[in-house]
Short mmCIF file of C-alpha atoms and ligand atoms in Angstrom, two decimals:
data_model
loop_
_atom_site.label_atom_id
_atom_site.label_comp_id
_atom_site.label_asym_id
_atom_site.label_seq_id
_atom_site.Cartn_x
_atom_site.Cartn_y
_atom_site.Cartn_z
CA UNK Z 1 11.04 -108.79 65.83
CA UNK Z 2 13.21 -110.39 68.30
CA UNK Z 3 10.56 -113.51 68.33
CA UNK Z 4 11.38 -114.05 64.06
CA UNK Z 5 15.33 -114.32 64.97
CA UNK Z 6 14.62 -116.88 67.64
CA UNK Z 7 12.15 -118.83 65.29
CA UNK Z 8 14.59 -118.54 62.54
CA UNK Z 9 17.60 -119.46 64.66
CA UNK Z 10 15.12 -122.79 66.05
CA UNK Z 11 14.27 -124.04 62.54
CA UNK Z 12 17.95 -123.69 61.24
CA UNK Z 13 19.57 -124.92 64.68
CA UNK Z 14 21.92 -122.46 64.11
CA UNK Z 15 23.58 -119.52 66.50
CA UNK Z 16 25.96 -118.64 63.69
CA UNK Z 17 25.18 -116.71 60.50
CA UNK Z 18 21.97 -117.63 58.50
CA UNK Z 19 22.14 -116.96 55.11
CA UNK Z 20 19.16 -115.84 52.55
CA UNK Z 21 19.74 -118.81 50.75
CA UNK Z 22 22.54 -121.29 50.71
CA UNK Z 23 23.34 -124.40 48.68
CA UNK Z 24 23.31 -127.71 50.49
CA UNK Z 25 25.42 -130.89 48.98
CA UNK Z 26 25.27 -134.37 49.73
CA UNK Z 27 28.18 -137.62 48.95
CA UNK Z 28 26.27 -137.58 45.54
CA UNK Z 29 27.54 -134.11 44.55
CA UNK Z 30 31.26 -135.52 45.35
CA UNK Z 31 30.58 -138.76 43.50
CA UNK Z 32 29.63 -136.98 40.72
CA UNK Z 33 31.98 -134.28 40.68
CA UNK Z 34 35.23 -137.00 41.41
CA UNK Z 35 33.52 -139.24 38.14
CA UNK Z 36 33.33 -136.26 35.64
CA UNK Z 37 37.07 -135.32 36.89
CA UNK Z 38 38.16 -138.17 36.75
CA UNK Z 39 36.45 -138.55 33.24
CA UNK Z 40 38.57 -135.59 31.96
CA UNK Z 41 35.35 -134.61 30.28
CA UNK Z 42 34.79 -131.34 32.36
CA UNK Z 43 33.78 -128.84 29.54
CA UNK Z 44 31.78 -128.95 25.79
CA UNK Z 45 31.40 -132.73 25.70
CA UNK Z 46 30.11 -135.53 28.50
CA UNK Z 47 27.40 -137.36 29.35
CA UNK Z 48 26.66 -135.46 32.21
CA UNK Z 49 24.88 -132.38 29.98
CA UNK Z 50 22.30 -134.84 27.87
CA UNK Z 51 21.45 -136.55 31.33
CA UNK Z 52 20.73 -132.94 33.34
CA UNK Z 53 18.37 -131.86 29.92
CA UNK Z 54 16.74 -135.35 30.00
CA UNK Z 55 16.28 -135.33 33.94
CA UNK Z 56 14.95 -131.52 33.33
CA UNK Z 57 12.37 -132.41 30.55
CA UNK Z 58 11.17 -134.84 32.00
CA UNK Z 59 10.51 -133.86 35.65
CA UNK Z 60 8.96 -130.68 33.62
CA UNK Z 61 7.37 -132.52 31.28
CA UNK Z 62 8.19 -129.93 28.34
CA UNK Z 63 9.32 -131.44 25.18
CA UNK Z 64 12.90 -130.08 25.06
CA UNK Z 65 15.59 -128.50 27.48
CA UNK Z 66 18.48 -127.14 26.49
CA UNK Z 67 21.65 -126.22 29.33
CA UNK Z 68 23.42 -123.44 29.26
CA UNK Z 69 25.43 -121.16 31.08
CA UNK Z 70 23.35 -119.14 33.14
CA UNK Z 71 19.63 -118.28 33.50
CA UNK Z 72 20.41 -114.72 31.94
CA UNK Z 73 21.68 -116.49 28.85
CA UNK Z 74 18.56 -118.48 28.73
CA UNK Z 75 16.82 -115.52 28.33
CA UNK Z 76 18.97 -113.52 25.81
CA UNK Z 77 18.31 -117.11 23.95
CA UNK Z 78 15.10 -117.25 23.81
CA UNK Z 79 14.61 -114.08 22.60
CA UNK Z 80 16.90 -114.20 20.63
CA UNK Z 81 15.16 -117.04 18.79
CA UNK Z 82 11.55 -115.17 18.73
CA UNK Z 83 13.86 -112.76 16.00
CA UNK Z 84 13.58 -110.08 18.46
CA UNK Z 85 16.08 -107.31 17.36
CA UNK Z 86 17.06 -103.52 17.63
CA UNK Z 87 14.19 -101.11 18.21
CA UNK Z 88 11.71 -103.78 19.35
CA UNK Z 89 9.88 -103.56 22.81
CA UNK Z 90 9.64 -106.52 25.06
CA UNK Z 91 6.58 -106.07 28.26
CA UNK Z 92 7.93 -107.18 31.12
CA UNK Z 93 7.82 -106.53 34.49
CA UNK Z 94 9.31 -103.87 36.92
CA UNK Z 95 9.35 -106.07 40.51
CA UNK Z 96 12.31 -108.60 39.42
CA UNK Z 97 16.08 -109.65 39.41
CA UNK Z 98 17.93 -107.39 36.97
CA UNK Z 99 18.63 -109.99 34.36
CA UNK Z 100 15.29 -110.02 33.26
CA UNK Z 101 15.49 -106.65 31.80
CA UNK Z 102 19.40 -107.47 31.37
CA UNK Z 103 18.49 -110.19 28.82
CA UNK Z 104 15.60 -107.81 26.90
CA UNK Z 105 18.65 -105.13 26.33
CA UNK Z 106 21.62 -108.08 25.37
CA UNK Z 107 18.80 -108.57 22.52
CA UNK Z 108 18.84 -104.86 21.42
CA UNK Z 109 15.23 -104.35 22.54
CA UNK Z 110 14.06 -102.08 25.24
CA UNK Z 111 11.63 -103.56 27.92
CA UNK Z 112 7.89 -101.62 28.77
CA UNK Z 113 7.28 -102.09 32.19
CA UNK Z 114 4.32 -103.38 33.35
CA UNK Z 115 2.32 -103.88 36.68
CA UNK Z 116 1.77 -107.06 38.95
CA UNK Z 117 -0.48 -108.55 40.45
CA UNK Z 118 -1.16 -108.18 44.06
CA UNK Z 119 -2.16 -112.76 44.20
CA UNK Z 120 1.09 -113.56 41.90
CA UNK Z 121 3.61 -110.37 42.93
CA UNK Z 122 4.28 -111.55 38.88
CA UNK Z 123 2.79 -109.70 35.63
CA UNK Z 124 -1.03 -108.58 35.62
CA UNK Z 125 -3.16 -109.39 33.14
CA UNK Z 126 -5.52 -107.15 33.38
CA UNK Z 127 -2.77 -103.92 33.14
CA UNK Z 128 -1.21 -105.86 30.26
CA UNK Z 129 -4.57 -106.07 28.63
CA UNK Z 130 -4.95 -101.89 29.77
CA UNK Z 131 -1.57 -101.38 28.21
CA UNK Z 132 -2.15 -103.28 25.14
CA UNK Z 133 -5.41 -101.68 24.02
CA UNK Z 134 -4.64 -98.40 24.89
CA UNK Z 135 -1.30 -97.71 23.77
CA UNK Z 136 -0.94 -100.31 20.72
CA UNK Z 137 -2.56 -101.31 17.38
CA UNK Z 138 -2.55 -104.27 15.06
CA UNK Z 139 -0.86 -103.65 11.66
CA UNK Z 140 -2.30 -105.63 8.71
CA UNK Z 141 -0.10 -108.34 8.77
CA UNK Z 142 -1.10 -109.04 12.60
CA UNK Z 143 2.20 -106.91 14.29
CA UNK Z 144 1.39 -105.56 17.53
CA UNK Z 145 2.81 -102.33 17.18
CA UNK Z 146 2.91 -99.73 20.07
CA UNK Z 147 1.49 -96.43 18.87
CA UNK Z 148 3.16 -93.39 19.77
CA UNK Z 149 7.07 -94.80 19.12
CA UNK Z 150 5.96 -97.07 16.34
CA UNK Z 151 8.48 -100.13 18.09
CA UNK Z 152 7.46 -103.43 17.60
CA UNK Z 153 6.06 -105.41 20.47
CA UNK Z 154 7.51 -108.62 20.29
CA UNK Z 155 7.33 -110.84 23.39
CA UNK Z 156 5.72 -110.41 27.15
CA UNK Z 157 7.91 -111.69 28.87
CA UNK Z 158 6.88 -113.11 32.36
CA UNK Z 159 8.64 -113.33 35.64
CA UNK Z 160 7.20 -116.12 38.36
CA UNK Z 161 8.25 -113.67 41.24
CA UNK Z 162 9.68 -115.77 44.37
CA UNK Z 163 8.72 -119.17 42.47
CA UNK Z 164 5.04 -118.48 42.92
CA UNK Z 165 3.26 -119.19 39.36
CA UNK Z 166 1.96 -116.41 37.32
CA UNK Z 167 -1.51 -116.23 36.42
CA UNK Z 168 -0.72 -117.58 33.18
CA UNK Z 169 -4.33 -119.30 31.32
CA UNK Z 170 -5.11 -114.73 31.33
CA UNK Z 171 -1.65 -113.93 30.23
CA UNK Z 172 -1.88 -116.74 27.28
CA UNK Z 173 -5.35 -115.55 26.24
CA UNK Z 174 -3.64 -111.76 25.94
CA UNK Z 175 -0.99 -112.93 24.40
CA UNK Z 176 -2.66 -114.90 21.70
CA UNK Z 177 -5.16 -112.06 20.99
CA UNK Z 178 -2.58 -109.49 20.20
CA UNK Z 179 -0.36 -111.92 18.86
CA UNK Z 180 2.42 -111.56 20.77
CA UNK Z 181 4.52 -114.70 21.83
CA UNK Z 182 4.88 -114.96 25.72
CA UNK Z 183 8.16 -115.75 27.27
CA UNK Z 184 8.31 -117.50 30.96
CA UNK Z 185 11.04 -116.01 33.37
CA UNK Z 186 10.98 -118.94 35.13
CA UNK Z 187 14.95 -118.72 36.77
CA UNK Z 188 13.25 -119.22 39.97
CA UNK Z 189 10.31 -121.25 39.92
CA UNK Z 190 11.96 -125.13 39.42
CA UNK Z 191 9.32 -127.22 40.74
CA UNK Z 192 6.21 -124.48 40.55
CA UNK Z 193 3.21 -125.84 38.72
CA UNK Z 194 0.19 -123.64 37.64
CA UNK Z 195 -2.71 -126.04 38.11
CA UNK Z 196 -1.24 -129.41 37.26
CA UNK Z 197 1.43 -128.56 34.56
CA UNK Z 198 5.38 -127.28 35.32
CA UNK Z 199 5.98 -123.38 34.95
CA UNK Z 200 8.21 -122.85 31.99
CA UNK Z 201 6.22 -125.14 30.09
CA UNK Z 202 3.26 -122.94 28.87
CA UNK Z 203 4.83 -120.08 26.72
CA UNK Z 204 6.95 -120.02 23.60
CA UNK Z 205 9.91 -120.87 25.82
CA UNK Z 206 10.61 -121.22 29.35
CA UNK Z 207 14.02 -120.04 30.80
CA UNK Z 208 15.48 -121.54 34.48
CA UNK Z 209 18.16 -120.43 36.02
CA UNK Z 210 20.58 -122.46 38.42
CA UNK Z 211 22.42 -120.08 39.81
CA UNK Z 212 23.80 -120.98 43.58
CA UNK Z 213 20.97 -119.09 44.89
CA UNK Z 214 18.46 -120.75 43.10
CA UNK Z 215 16.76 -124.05 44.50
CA UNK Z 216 19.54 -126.38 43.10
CA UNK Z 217 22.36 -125.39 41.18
CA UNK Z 218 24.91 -126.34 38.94
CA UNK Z 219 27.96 -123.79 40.48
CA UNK Z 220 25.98 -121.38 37.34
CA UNK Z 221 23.61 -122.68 35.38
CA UNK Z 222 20.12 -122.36 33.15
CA UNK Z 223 18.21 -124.47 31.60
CA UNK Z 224 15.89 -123.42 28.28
CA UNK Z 225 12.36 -125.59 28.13
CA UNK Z 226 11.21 -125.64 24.87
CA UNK Z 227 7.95 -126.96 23.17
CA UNK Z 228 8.85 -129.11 20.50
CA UNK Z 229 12.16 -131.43 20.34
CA UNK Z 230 12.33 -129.53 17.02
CA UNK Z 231 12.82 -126.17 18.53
CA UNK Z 232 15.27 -127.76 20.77
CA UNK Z 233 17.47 -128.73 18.15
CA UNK Z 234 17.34 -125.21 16.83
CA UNK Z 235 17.89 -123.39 20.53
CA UNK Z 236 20.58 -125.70 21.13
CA UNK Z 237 22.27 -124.87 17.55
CA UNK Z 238 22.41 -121.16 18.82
CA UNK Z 239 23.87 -121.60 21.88
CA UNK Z 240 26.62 -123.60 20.86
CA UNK Z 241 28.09 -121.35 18.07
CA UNK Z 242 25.49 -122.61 15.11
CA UNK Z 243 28.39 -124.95 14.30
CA UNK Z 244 27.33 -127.63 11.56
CA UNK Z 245 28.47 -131.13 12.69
CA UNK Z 246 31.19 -131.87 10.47
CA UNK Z 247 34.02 -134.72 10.52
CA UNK Z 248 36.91 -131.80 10.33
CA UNK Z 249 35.26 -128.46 8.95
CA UNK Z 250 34.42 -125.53 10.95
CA UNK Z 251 31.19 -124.16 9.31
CA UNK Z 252 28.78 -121.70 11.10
CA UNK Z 253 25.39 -121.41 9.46
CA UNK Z 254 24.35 -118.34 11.73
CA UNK Z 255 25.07 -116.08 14.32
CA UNK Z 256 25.13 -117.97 17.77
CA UNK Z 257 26.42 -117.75 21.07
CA UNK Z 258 28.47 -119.52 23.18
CA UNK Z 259 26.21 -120.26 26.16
CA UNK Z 260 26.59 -124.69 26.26
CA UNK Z 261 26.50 -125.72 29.73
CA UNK Z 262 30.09 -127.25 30.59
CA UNK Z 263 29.92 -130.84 31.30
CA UNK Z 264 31.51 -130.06 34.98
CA UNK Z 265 27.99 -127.74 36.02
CA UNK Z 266 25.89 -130.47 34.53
CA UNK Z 267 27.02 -133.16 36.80
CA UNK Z 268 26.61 -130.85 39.92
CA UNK Z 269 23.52 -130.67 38.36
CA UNK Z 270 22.75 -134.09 38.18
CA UNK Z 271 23.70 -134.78 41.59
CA UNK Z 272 21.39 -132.17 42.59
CA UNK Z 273 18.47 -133.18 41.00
CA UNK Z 274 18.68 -136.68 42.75
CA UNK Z 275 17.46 -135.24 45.86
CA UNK Z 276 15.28 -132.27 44.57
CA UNK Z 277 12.20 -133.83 45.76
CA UNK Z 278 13.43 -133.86 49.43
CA UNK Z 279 14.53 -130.50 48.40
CA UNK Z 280 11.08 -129.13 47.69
CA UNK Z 281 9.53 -130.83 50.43
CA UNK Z 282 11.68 -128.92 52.81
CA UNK Z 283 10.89 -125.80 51.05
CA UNK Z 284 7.23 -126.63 51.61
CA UNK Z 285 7.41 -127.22 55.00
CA UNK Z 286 9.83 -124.23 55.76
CA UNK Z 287 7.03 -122.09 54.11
CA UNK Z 288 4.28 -123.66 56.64
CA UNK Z 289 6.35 -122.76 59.54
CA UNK Z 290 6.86 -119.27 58.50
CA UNK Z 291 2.87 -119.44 57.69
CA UNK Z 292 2.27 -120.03 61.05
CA UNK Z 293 4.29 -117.78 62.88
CA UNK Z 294 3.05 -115.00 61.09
CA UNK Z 295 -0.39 -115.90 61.21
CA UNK Z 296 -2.08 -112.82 63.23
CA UNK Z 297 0.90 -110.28 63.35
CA UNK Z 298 0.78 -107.41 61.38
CA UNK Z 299 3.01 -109.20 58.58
CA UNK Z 300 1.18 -110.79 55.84
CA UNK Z 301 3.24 -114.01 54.36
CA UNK Z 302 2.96 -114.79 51.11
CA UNK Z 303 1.63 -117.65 50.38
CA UNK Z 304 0.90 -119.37 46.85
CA UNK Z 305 -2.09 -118.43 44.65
CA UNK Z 306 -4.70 -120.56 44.98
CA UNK Z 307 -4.55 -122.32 41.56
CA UNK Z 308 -0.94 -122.99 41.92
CA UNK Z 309 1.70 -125.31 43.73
CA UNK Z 310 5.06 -123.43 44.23
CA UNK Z 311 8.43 -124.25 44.71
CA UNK Z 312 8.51 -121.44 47.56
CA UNK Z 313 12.24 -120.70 46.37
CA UNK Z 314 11.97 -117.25 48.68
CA UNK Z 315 9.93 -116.62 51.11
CA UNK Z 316 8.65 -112.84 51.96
CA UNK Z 317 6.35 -111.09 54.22
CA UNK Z 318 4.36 -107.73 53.77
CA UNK Z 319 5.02 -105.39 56.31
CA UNK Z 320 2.17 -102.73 57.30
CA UNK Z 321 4.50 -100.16 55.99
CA UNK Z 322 8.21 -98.85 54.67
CA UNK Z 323 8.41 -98.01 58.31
CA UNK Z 324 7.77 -101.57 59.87
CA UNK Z 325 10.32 -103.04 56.70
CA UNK Z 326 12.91 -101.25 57.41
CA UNK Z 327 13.06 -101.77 61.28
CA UNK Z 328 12.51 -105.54 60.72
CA UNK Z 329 15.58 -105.19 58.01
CA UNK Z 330 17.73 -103.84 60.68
CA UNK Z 331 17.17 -105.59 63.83
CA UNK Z 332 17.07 -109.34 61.70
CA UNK Z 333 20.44 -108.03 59.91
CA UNK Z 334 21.72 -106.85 62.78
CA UNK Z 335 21.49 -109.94 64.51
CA UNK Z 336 22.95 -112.77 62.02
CA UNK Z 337 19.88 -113.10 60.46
CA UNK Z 338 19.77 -111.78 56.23
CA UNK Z 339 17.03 -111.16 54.93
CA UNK Z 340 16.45 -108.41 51.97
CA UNK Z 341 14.11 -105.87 50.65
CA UNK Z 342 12.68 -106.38 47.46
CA UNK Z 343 14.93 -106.20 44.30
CA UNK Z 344 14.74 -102.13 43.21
CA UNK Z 345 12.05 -101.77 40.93
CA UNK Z 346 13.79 -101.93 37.64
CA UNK Z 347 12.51 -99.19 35.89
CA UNK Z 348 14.44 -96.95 39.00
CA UNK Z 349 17.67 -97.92 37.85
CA UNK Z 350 19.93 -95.72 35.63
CA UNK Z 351 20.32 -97.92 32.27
CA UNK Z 352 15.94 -98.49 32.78
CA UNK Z 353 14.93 -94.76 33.56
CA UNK Z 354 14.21 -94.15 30.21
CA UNK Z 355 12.37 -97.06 29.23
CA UNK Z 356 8.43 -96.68 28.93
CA UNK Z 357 6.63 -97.70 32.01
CA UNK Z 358 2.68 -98.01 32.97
CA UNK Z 359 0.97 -97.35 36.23
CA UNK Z 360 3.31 -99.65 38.75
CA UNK Z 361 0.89 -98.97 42.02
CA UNK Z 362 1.20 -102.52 43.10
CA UNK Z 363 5.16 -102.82 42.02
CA UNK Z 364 5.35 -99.76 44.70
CA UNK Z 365 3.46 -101.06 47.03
CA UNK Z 366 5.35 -104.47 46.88
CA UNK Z 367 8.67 -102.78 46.92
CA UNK Z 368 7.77 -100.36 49.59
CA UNK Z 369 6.66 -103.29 52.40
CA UNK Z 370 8.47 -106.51 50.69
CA UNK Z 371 11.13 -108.38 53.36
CA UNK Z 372 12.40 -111.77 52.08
CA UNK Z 373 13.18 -114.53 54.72
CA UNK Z 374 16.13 -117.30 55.25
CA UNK Z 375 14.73 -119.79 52.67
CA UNK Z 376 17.22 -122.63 52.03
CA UNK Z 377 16.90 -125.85 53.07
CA UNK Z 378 16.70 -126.54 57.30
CA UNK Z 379 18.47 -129.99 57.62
CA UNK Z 380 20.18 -131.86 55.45
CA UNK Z 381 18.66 -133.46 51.87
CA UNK Z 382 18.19 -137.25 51.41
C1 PLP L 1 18.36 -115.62 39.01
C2 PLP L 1 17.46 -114.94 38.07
C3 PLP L 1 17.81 -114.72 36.72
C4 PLP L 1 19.18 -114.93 36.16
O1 PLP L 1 19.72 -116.14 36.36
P1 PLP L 1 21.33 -116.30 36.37
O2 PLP L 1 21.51 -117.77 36.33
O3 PLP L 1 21.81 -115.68 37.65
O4 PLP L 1 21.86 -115.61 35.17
C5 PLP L 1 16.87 -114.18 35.87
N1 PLP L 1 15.65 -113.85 36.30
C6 PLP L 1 15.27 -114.01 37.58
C7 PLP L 1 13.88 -113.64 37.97
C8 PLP L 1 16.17 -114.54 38.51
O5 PLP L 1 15.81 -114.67 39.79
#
């Protein structure tokens, strides 16, 4: 595909190394970053960390956000929080980044893997539905218990694969009939709304990650969306040690982690978010470029489902077949140009082997044909 590397290379205006996705900083970043030196508030305590959570609730519309360190900790947080512990199962699915299943395991539970969707590339309702009736009861006291290992099933927890919205109104209406709280994955889908409301926003808690690939970061970064300012106070007690404000003692009134957000990432943050719109208009138009070009070859680009708006964080094609991936792999790579396959399903990896899986037809088929494209933004942000 000689034509995609001298598309690519147009768009970017680049003859040099293109990267997958790369950061992109304005004067604001170094405003920012000079102030909070300059401040000599660069770690537990600024003002820097309260603005990024109110500019993040806000623009999300949820009713809390919490920082913290990383999008993996997000996770491990929020589950934490749900009371999920040793022995209990977590259904999630097999087509993601590794710290989704990472984050099921630093809880002591072992994830189920589940199938996609073939609109979403995220978790299928229907084969959670399949999985849940056939392999799971309700006790008594309304546990969803899974029958043959007698574990717990105690959160689905749901990836927005790319940035492209699951189909979540189906997965809620599972979730609430076996009684199972639902958990959104939503590291990479800042700026994706399912119909008219922010992913992230719809489960028990949402979890985004701003990582320096992600669509803005903070250097490392996550963000936990919660659905009460209640529950915020609570998520933010266990991230930052469950230390009770005292004038001098040091009393812990639970186990907690350290995951806070230093005051440093928060106003690279900050400055980030003041251009994020320009951001995700790039994104959008990137995404209709790519459209276009691809628009009667053999590769299929994937494109948004139709009841959602995405952030179009990565953009990816479907080859015809493993064949066709791996030569467009090569000559792209070959030529200054990254892309990547498709993450390794998770339940093929040595610490996942184990861990119960369903029919993953569409996983396979996603992993087998999946090439992702140069995604970040094309000129620079306002
Ligand atoms: C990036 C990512 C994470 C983890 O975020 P970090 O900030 O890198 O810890 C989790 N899940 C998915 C789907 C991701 O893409």
């Amino acid at each position: 595909m000689n034509a995609l590397v001298d598309f690519v290379r147009s768009i970017y205006n680049r003859n040099d190394f293109i990267a997958l996705h790369e950061p992109r900083f304005s004067s604001q970043e170094h405003r920012f970053l000079h102030d909070v030196v300059d401040s000599t508030f660069v770690s537990s305590v600024g003002k820097y960390v309260d603005q990024f959570e109110d500019d993040i609730m806000r623009y999300t519309g949820a009713n809390g956000a919490v920082a913290v360190v990383n999008g993996t900790a997000a996770l491990h947080t929020c589950l934490h929080a749900l009371d999920i512990a040793n022995g209990d199962l977590v259904l999630t699915q097999a087509v993601s980044f590794v710290a989704t299943a990472n984050a099921v395991k630093m809880a002591g539970a072992e994830p189920v893997f589940i199938d996609i969707a073939r609109d979403s590339l995220s978790l299928c309702p229907d084969a959670l539905k399949e999985f849940l009736t056939n392999q799971t009861s309700l006790t008594q006291d309304g546990q969803c218990i899974h029958n043959s290992t007698r574990k717990l099933v105690k959160a689905i927890l749901v990836v927005h694969t790319f940035g492209h919205p699951a189909r979540l109104n189906e997965l809620l209406e599972v979730a609430k009939t076996w009684n199972i709280p639902l958990v959104e994955d939503a590291a990479e889908s800042f700026g994706s709304f399912y119909e008219d409301q922010h992913t992230g926003t719809f489960g028990h808690y949402g979890a985004i990650s701003f990582n320096g690939n992600k669509i803005i970061t903070t250097g490392g970064g996550g963000m936990i969306l919660t659905k009460s300012s209640k529950t915020a106070r609570q998520i933010k007690h266990i991230t930052t040690t469950a230390k009770v404000s005292h004038p001098y003692e040091y009393y812990h009134d639970e186990f907690g982690f350290n995951y806070r957000m230093p005051n440093l990432n928060a106003a690279l943050g900050c400055a980030q978010f003041a251009s994020f719109e320009n951001v995700l208009q790039q994104k959008r138009e990137l995404a209709d470029k790519y459209q276009a070009f691809f628009s009667g070859t053999d590769y299929e680009f994937v494109t948004e489902p139709s009841y959602a708006r995405s952030n179009y964080w990565l953009n990816a094609v479907i080859c015809h077949d493993a064949a066709a991936k791996v030569s467009l792999l090569e000559s792209t790579n070959k030529q200054g140009i990254m892309t990547r396959p498709l993450w390794q399903l998770l339940n093929s990896l040595p610490m996942y082997k184990r861990s119960i899986s369903t029919d993953l037809t569409n996983s396979e088929w996603l992993a087998a044909r999946c090439v992702c494209l140069p995604s970040g933004t094309f000129k620079e942000v306002e």
